[in-house]
Amino acid sequence: MITTGDIRNIIREACIELGQRIGISEKDITLEWNIPNGKVTKERIVVIEPNSESLGIYWNDYFVRVNICVPDKYKGVATLQRLDELQRIAKTRFEDWTYGTHDGTTYHYRAESVTKEEDATLECHYVYARILFRVKNV
């Protein structure tokens, strides 16, 4: 059996590998319950655990959100070149299905979409990857 916490941890492990490729350290890869308060001052990856599931005959579907945050150059102005680079790398990492097993249960995941967004309150822009995570319905 795979829980939403297991899914979060599996995607976090994928993000550690991604972080190594893009220069974001493991300590700057956080989970939604442990996000530092305040404005974004350095690049970080935030993994947001799925909050619902769609039950199917063969597969149960979950959506995990991965945000790669980049602080603004100055208030409201994005670092577009870096965002474009990160979007390209995230899309490449998550575009193909990744397969595995956890606790005897088969899963696979890939990006459903990879876009760029803004969070004015945190003074950052971010690459938003919406990951479809499918768990074999056993």
Coordinates of N, CA, C and O in Angstrom, one line a residue:
M1 N 0.8 -1.2 0.0 CA 0.0 0.0 0.0 C 0.9 1.2 0.0 O 1.9 1.3 0.7
I2 N 0.5 2.2 -0.8 CA 1.2 3.5 -0.8 C 0.3 4.6 -0.3 O -0.8 4.7 -0.8
T3 N 0.8 5.4 0.6 CA 0.0 6.5 1.2 C 0.4 7.8 0.5 O 1.4 7.8 -0.2
T4 N -0.3 8.9 0.8 CA 0.1 10.2 0.2 C 1.4 10.6 0.7 O 2.2 11.3 0.0
G5 N 1.8 10.3 1.9 CA 3.1 10.6 2.5 C 4.2 9.9 1.7 O 5.3 10.4 1.5
D6 N 3.9 8.6 1.4 CA 4.9 7.8 0.6 C 5.1 8.5 -0.8 O 6.2 8.6 -1.3
I7 N 4.0 8.9 -1.4 CA 4.1 9.6 -2.7 C 4.9 10.9 -2.6 O 5.8 11.1 -3.4
R8 N 4.6 11.7 -1.6 CA 5.4 12.9 -1.3 C 6.9 12.6 -1.2 O 7.7 13.2 -1.8
N9 N 7.2 11.5 -0.5 CA 8.6 11.2 -0.3 C 9.3 10.7 -1.6 O 10.5 10.9 -1.8
I10 N 8.5 9.9 -2.4 CA 9.1 9.4 -3.7 C 9.4 10.6 -4.6 O 10.5 10.7 -5.2
I11 N 8.5 11.6 -4.7 CA 8.7 12.7 -5.5 C 9.8 13.6 -4.9 O 10.6 14.2 -5.7
R12 N 9.9 13.7 -3.6 CA 11.0 14.4 -3.0 C 12.4 13.9 -3.4 O 13.3 14.6 -3.7
E13 N 12.5 12.5 -3.4 CA 13.7 11.9 -3.9 C 14.0 12.3 -5.3 O 15.2 12.5 -5.6
A14 N 13.0 12.3 -6.2 CA 13.2 12.7 -7.6 C 13.7 14.2 -7.6 O 14.5 14.5 -8.4
C15 N 13.2 15.0 -6.7 CA 13.6 16.4 -6.7 C 15.0 16.6 -6.1 O 15.6 17.6 -6.5
I16 N 15.4 15.7 -5.3 CA 16.8 15.8 -4.8 C 17.8 15.6 -6.0 O 18.7 16.4 -6.2
E17 N 17.5 14.6 -6.9 CA 18.3 14.4 -8.1 C 18.2 15.6 -9.0 O 19.2 16.1 -9.6
L18 N 17.0 16.1 -9.1 CA 16.8 17.3 -10.0 C 17.5 18.5 -9.4 O 18.2 19.3 -10.1
G19 N 17.5 18.7 -8.1 CA 18.2 19.8 -7.4 C 19.7 19.7 -7.7 O 20.3 20.8 -7.9
Q20 N 20.3 18.5 -7.7 CA 21.7 18.4 -8.0 C 22.0 18.9 -9.4 O 23.0 19.5 -9.6
R21 N 21.1 18.6 -10.3 CA 21.3 19.1 -11.7 C 21.2 20.6 -11.9 O 21.9 21.2 -12.8
I22 N 20.4 21.2 -11.0 CA 20.2 22.7 -11.2 C 20.8 23.5 -10.1 O 20.6 24.7 -10.1
G23 N 21.5 22.9 -9.2 CA 22.3 23.7 -8.2 C 21.5 24.1 -7.0 O 21.8 25.1 -6.4
I24 N 20.5 23.3 -6.7 CA 19.7 23.5 -5.4 C 20.0 22.4 -4.5 O 19.8 21.2 -4.8
S25 N 20.5 22.7 -3.3 CA 20.9 21.7 -2.3 C 19.7 21.0 -1.7 O 18.6 21.5 -1.7
E26 N 20.0 19.8 -1.2 CA 19.0 19.0 -0.6 C 18.3 19.8 0.6 O 17.1 19.6 0.8
K27 N 19.0 20.6 1.3 CA 18.4 21.3 2.4 C 17.4 22.4 2.0 O 16.6 22.8 2.7
D28 N 17.5 22.7 0.7 CA 16.6 23.7 0.1 C 15.4 23.1 -0.6 O 14.7 23.7 -1.4
I29 N 15.2 21.8 -0.4 CA 14.1 21.0 -1.0 C 13.2 20.7 0.2 O 13.5 20.0 1.1
T30 N 12.1 21.5 0.3 CA 11.2 21.4 1.4 C 9.9 20.8 1.1 O 9.5 20.7 -0.1
L31 N 9.2 20.4 2.1 CA 7.8 19.8 2.0 C 6.8 20.9 2.5 O 7.2 21.8 3.2
E32 N 5.6 20.8 2.0 CA 4.6 21.9 2.2 C 4.5 22.2 3.7 O 4.1 23.3 4.1
W33 N 4.7 21.2 4.6 CA 4.5 21.5 6.0 C 5.7 22.1 6.7 O 5.6 22.6 7.8
N34 N 6.8 22.2 5.9 CA 8.0 22.8 6.5 C 8.6 23.9 5.7 O 9.8 24.1 5.6
I35 N 7.8 24.7 5.0 CA 8.2 25.8 4.2 C 8.7 27.0 5.1 O 7.9 27.4 5.9
P36 N 9.9 27.5 4.8 CA 10.3 28.7 5.6 C 9.3 29.8 5.5 O 8.8 30.1 4.4
N37 N 9.1 30.6 6.5 CA 8.3 31.8 6.4 C 9.0 32.9 5.8 O 10.2 33.0 5.8
G38 N 8.3 33.9 5.3 CA 8.9 35.1 4.7 C 9.1 35.0 3.2 O 8.8 34.0 2.5
K39 N 9.7 36.0 2.7 CA 10.0 36.1 1.2 C 11.0 35.1 0.8 O 11.9 34.7 1.6
V40 N 11.0 34.7 -0.4 CA 11.9 33.8 -1.0 C 13.2 34.6 -1.3 O 13.2 35.6 -2.0
T41 N 14.3 34.2 -0.6 CA 15.6 34.9 -0.8 C 16.6 34.1 -1.6 O 17.6 34.6 -2.0
K42 N 16.4 32.8 -1.7 CA 17.2 31.9 -2.6 C 16.4 30.9 -3.2 O 15.3 30.6 -2.8
E43 N 16.9 30.2 -4.2 CA 16.2 29.2 -4.9 C 15.9 28.0 -4.0 O 16.7 27.7 -3.2
R44 N 14.7 27.5 -4.2 CA 14.3 26.3 -3.5 C 13.2 25.5 -4.2 O 12.6 26.0 -5.1
I45 N 13.1 24.3 -3.8 CA 12.0 23.4 -4.4 C 11.1 23.0 -3.3 O 11.5 22.7 -2.2
V46 N 9.8 23.2 -3.6 CA 8.8 22.8 -2.6 C 7.9 21.7 -3.2 O 7.4 21.8 -4.3
V47 N 7.8 20.6 -2.4 CA 6.9 19.4 -2.8 C 5.7 19.5 -2.0 O 5.7 19.5 -0.8
I48 N 4.5 19.5 -2.7 CA 3.2 19.6 -2.1 C 2.5 18.3 -2.2 O 2.2 17.9 -3.3
E49 N 2.2 17.7 -1.1 CA 1.6 16.3 -1.0 C 0.2 16.4 -1.7 O -0.5 17.3 -1.5
P50 N -0.2 15.3 -2.3 CA -1.6 15.2 -2.9 C -2.6 15.3 -1.8 O -2.4 14.7 -0.7
N51 N -3.7 16.0 -2.0 CA -4.7 16.1 -1.0 C -6.0 15.3 -1.4 O -7.0 15.4 -0.6
S52 N -6.0 14.7 -2.5 CA -7.1 13.8 -2.9 C -6.7 12.8 -3.9 O -5.6 12.8 -4.4
E53 N -7.5 11.8 -4.1 CA -7.2 10.7 -5.0 C -8.4 10.5 -5.9 O -9.6 10.8 -5.5
S54 N -8.2 10.0 -7.1 CA -9.2 9.6 -8.0 C -9.1 8.1 -8.2 O -8.1 7.6 -8.7
L55 N -10.1 7.4 -7.7 CA -10.0 5.9 -7.7 C -10.4 5.4 -9.1 O -11.5 5.8 -9.6
G56 N -9.7 4.5 -9.6 CA -10.0 3.9 -10.9 C -10.0 2.4 -10.8 O -9.8 1.8 -9.7
I57 N -10.3 1.7 -11.8 CA -10.4 0.3 -11.8 C -9.0 -0.4 -11.7 O -8.8 -1.3 -10.9
Y58 N -8.0 0.2 -12.4 CA -6.7 -0.4 -12.4 C -5.7 0.5 -11.6 O -4.8 0.0 -11.1
W59 N -5.9 1.8 -11.7 CA -4.9 2.7 -11.1 C -5.7 3.8 -10.3 O -6.8 4.2 -10.7
N60 N -5.1 4.2 -9.2 CA -5.6 5.4 -8.5 C -4.7 6.5 -8.8 O -3.4 6.4 -8.8
D61 N -5.3 7.7 -9.2 CA -4.5 8.8 -9.6 C -4.4 9.9 -8.5 O -5.4 10.2 -7.8
Y62 N -3.2 10.5 -8.3 CA -2.9 11.5 -7.4 C -2.2 12.6 -8.2 O -1.5 12.4 -9.1
F63 N -2.3 13.9 -7.7 CA -1.5 14.9 -8.2 C -0.6 15.5 -7.2 O -1.1 16.0 -6.1
V64 N 0.7 15.6 -7.5 CA 1.7 16.2 -6.6 C 2.1 17.4 -7.3 O 2.3 17.5 -8.5
R65 N 2.3 18.5 -6.5 CA 2.7 19.8 -7.1 C 4.2 20.0 -6.6 O 4.5 19.8 -5.5
V66 N 5.0 20.4 -7.6 CA 6.4 20.7 -7.4 C 6.6 22.1 -7.8 O 6.3 22.4 -9.0
N67 N 7.1 23.0 -6.9 CA 7.4 24.4 -7.2 C 8.9 24.6 -7.1 O 9.4 24.4 -6.0
I68 N 9.5 25.1 -8.2 CA 10.9 25.5 -8.1 C 10.9 27.0 -8.1 O 10.6 27.7 -9.1
C69 N 11.2 27.5 -6.9 CA 11.1 29.0 -6.7 C 12.4 29.7 -7.0 O 13.4 29.3 -6.6
V70 N 12.2 30.9 -7.6 CA 13.4 31.7 -7.9 C 13.0 33.1 -7.4 O 12.0 33.7 -7.8
P71 N 13.9 33.7 -6.5 CA 13.6 35.1 -6.0 C 13.6 36.1 -7.2 O 14.3 35.9 -8.2
D72 N 12.7 37.1 -7.1 CA 12.6 38.1 -8.1 C 13.9 38.9 -8.1 O 14.6 39.1 -7.0
K73 N 14.3 39.5 -9.2 CA 15.5 40.4 -9.3 C 15.3 41.5 -8.4 O 16.1 41.9 -7.6
Y74 N 14.1 42.1 -8.5 CA 13.6 43.1 -7.6 C 12.1 43.0 -7.6 O 11.5 42.3 -8.5
K75 N 11.4 43.6 -6.7 CA 9.9 43.3 -6.5 C 9.1 43.3 -7.8 O 9.1 44.2 -8.6
G76 N 8.6 42.1 -8.1 CA 7.7 41.9 -9.3 C 8.4 41.6 -10.6 O 7.8 41.4 -11.6
V77 N 9.7 41.6 -10.6 CA 10.5 41.4 -11.8 C 11.2 40.0 -11.8 O 12.0 39.8 -10.9
A78 N 10.7 39.1 -12.7 CA 11.2 37.8 -12.7 C 12.6 37.7 -13.3 O 13.0 38.5 -14.2
T79 N 13.3 36.6 -12.9 CA 14.6 36.3 -13.6 C 14.2 35.3 -14.7 O 14.3 34.1 -14.5
L80 N 13.8 35.8 -15.8 CA 13.2 35.0 -16.9 C 14.2 34.0 -17.5 O 13.8 32.8 -17.7
Q81 N 15.4 34.3 -17.7 CA 16.4 33.4 -18.2 C 16.5 32.1 -17.3 O 16.5 31.0 -17.8
R82 N 16.6 32.3 -16.0 CA 16.7 31.2 -15.1 C 15.4 30.4 -15.0 O 15.4 29.2 -15.0
L83 N 14.3 31.1 -15.0 CA 13.0 30.4 -15.0 C 12.8 29.5 -16.3 O 12.4 28.4 -16.2
D84 N 13.2 30.1 -17.4 CA 13.1 29.3 -18.7 C 14.0 28.1 -18.6 O 13.6 27.0 -19.0
E85 N 15.2 28.2 -18.1 CA 16.2 27.1 -17.9 C 15.6 26.0 -17.0 O 15.6 24.8 -17.3
L86 N 15.0 26.5 -15.9 CA 14.5 25.5 -14.9 C 13.3 24.8 -15.5 O 13.0 23.6 -15.2
Q87 N 12.4 25.5 -16.2 CA 11.3 24.9 -16.8 C 11.7 23.8 -17.8 O 11.1 22.8 -17.8
R88 N 12.7 24.1 -18.6 CA 13.2 23.2 -19.6 C 13.7 21.9 -18.9 O 13.4 20.8 -19.3
I89 N 14.5 22.1 -17.9 CA 15.1 21.0 -17.1 C 14.0 20.2 -16.4 O 14.0 18.9 -16.5
A90 N 13.0 20.8 -15.8 CA 11.9 20.1 -15.1 C 11.1 19.3 -16.1 O 10.7 18.2 -15.9
K91 N 10.8 20.0 -17.2 CA 10.0 19.3 -18.3 C 10.7 18.0 -18.7 O 10.1 17.0 -18.9
T92 N 12.0 18.2 -19.0 CA 12.8 17.0 -19.4 C 12.8 15.9 -18.4 O 12.6 14.7 -18.7
R93 N 13.0 16.3 -17.1 CA 13.0 15.3 -16.0 C 11.7 14.5 -15.8 O 11.7 13.3 -15.6
F94 N 10.6 15.2 -16.0 CA 9.3 14.6 -15.7 C 8.4 14.3 -16.9 O 7.3 13.9 -16.7
E95 N 8.9 14.5 -18.1 CA 8.1 14.3 -19.3 C 7.8 12.8 -19.6 O 6.8 12.5 -20.1
D96 N 8.8 11.9 -19.3 CA 8.6 10.5 -19.5 C 8.1 9.8 -18.2 O 8.5 10.3 -17.1
W97 N 7.4 8.7 -18.4 CA 6.9 8.0 -17.2 C 8.1 7.4 -16.4 O 9.1 6.9 -17.0
T98 N 8.1 7.6 -15.1 CA 9.1 6.9 -14.2 C 8.3 5.8 -13.5 O 7.2 6.1 -13.0
Y99 N 8.9 4.6 -13.5 CA 8.2 3.5 -12.9 C 9.0 3.0 -11.7 O 10.2 3.1 -11.6
G100 N 8.2 2.4 -10.7 CA 8.8 1.9 -9.5 C 7.8 1.1 -8.7 O 6.7 0.9 -9.1
T101 N 8.4 0.5 -7.6 CA 7.5 -0.2 -6.7 C 7.9 0.3 -5.3 O 9.0 0.7 -5.0
H102 N 6.9 0.4 -4.4 CA 7.1 0.8 -3.0 C 6.2 -0.1 -2.2 O 5.0 -0.2 -2.4
D103 N 6.8 -0.7 -1.2 CA 6.1 -1.6 -0.3 C 5.2 -2.6 -1.0 O 4.1 -2.9 -0.7
G104 N 5.8 -3.1 -2.2 CA 5.2 -4.2 -3.0 C 4.1 -3.6 -3.9 O 3.4 -4.4 -4.6
T105 N 3.9 -2.3 -4.0 CA 2.9 -1.8 -4.8 C 3.5 -1.0 -6.0 O 4.5 -0.2 -5.8
T106 N 3.0 -1.2 -7.2 CA 3.6 -0.6 -8.4 C 3.0 0.8 -8.6 O 1.9 1.1 -8.3
Y107 N 3.9 1.7 -9.1 CA 3.5 3.1 -9.3 C 4.2 3.6 -10.6 O 5.2 3.0 -11.0
H108 N 3.7 4.7 -11.2 CA 4.4 5.4 -12.2 C 4.0 6.9 -12.1 O 2.9 7.1 -11.7
Y109 N 4.8 7.8 -12.6 CA 4.5 9.2 -12.6 C 5.1 9.9 -13.7 O 6.2 9.5 -14.3
R110 N 4.5 11.1 -14.1 CA 5.1 12.0 -15.0 C 4.4 13.3 -14.9 O 3.3 13.4 -14.3
A111 N 4.9 14.3 -15.5 CA 4.3 15.7 -15.5 C 3.1 15.7 -16.4 O 3.1 15.2 -17.5
E112 N 2.0 16.3 -15.8 CA 0.9 16.6 -16.7 C 1.1 17.9 -17.3 O 0.7 18.2 -18.4
S113 N 1.7 18.9 -16.6 CA 2.0 20.2 -17.1 C 3.2 20.8 -16.4 O 3.4 20.4 -15.2
V114 N 3.9 21.7 -17.0 CA 5.0 22.4 -16.4 C 4.9 23.8 -16.9 O 5.1 24.1 -18.1
T115 N 4.6 24.7 -16.0 CA 4.3 26.1 -16.3 C 5.2 27.1 -15.4 O 5.8 26.6 -14.5
K116 N 5.1 28.4 -15.7 CA 5.7 29.4 -14.8 C 4.6 30.2 -14.2 O 3.6 30.5 -14.8
E117 N 4.8 30.5 -12.9 CA 3.8 31.2 -12.1 C 4.5 32.3 -11.3 O 5.7 32.4 -11.2
E118 N 3.7 33.2 -10.6 CA 4.2 34.2 -9.8 C 3.6 34.2 -8.4 O 2.4 33.9 -8.3
D119 N 4.3 34.5 -7.4 CA 3.8 34.7 -6.0 C 4.3 36.0 -5.6 O 5.4 36.2 -5.1
A120 N 3.4 37.0 -5.7 CA 3.8 38.4 -5.4 C 4.1 38.6 -3.9 O 5.0 39.3 -3.5
T121 N 3.4 37.9 -3.0 CA 3.6 38.0 -1.6 C 5.0 37.5 -1.2 O 5.6 38.1 -0.4
L122 N 5.4 36.4 -1.8 CA 6.8 35.9 -1.5 C 7.9 36.5 -2.3 O 9.0 36.2 -2.2
E123 N 7.5 37.4 -3.3 CA 8.4 38.1 -4.2 C 9.3 37.1 -4.9 O 10.5 37.2 -4.9
C124 N 8.6 36.1 -5.6 CA 9.3 35.2 -6.4 C 8.4 34.7 -7.5 O 7.2 35.0 -7.5
H125 N 9.0 34.2 -8.5 CA 8.4 33.4 -9.6 C 8.8 32.0 -9.5 O 9.8 31.7 -8.8
Y126 N 8.0 31.1 -10.0 CA 8.4 29.7 -9.9 C 7.9 28.9 -11.0 O 7.0 29.2 -11.7
V127 N 8.6 27.8 -11.2 CA 8.2 26.8 -12.2 C 7.3 25.8 -11.4 O 7.7 25.3 -10.4
Y128 N 6.1 25.6 -12.0 CA 5.1 24.8 -11.4 C 4.9 23.5 -12.2 O 4.5 23.6 -13.3
A129 N 5.3 22.4 -11.6 CA 5.1 21.1 -12.3 C 4.0 20.3 -11.6 O 4.0 20.1 -10.4
R130 N 3.0 20.0 -12.3 CA 1.8 19.2 -11.8 C 2.1 17.8 -12.2 O 2.1 17.4 -13.4
I131 N 2.4 16.9 -11.2 CA 2.8 15.6 -11.5 C 1.6 14.6 -11.3 O 1.0 14.6 -10.2
L132 N 1.3 13.8 -12.3 CA 0.3 12.8 -12.2 C 1.0 11.5 -11.7 O 2.0 11.0 -12.3
F133 N 0.6 11.1 -10.5 CA 1.2 9.9 -9.8 C 0.1 8.8 -9.8 O -0.9 9.0 -9.2
R134 N 0.4 7.7 -10.4 CA -0.6 6.6 -10.5 C -0.1 5.4 -9.7 O 1.0 5.0 -9.9
V135 N -1.0 4.9 -8.9 CA -0.7 3.8 -8.0 C -1.6 2.6 -8.4 O -2.8 2.8 -8.6
K136 N -1.0 1.5 -8.6 CA -1.8 0.3 -9.0 C -2.8 0.0 -7.9 O -2.6 -0.1 -6.7
N137 N -4.1 -0.2 -8.4 CA -5.2 -0.4 -7.5 C -5.2 -1.9 -7.2 O -5.6 -2.7 -8.0
V138 N -4.7 -2.3 -6.0 CA -4.7 -3.7 -5.6 C -5.6 -4.0 -4.5 O -6.0 -3.2 -3.7

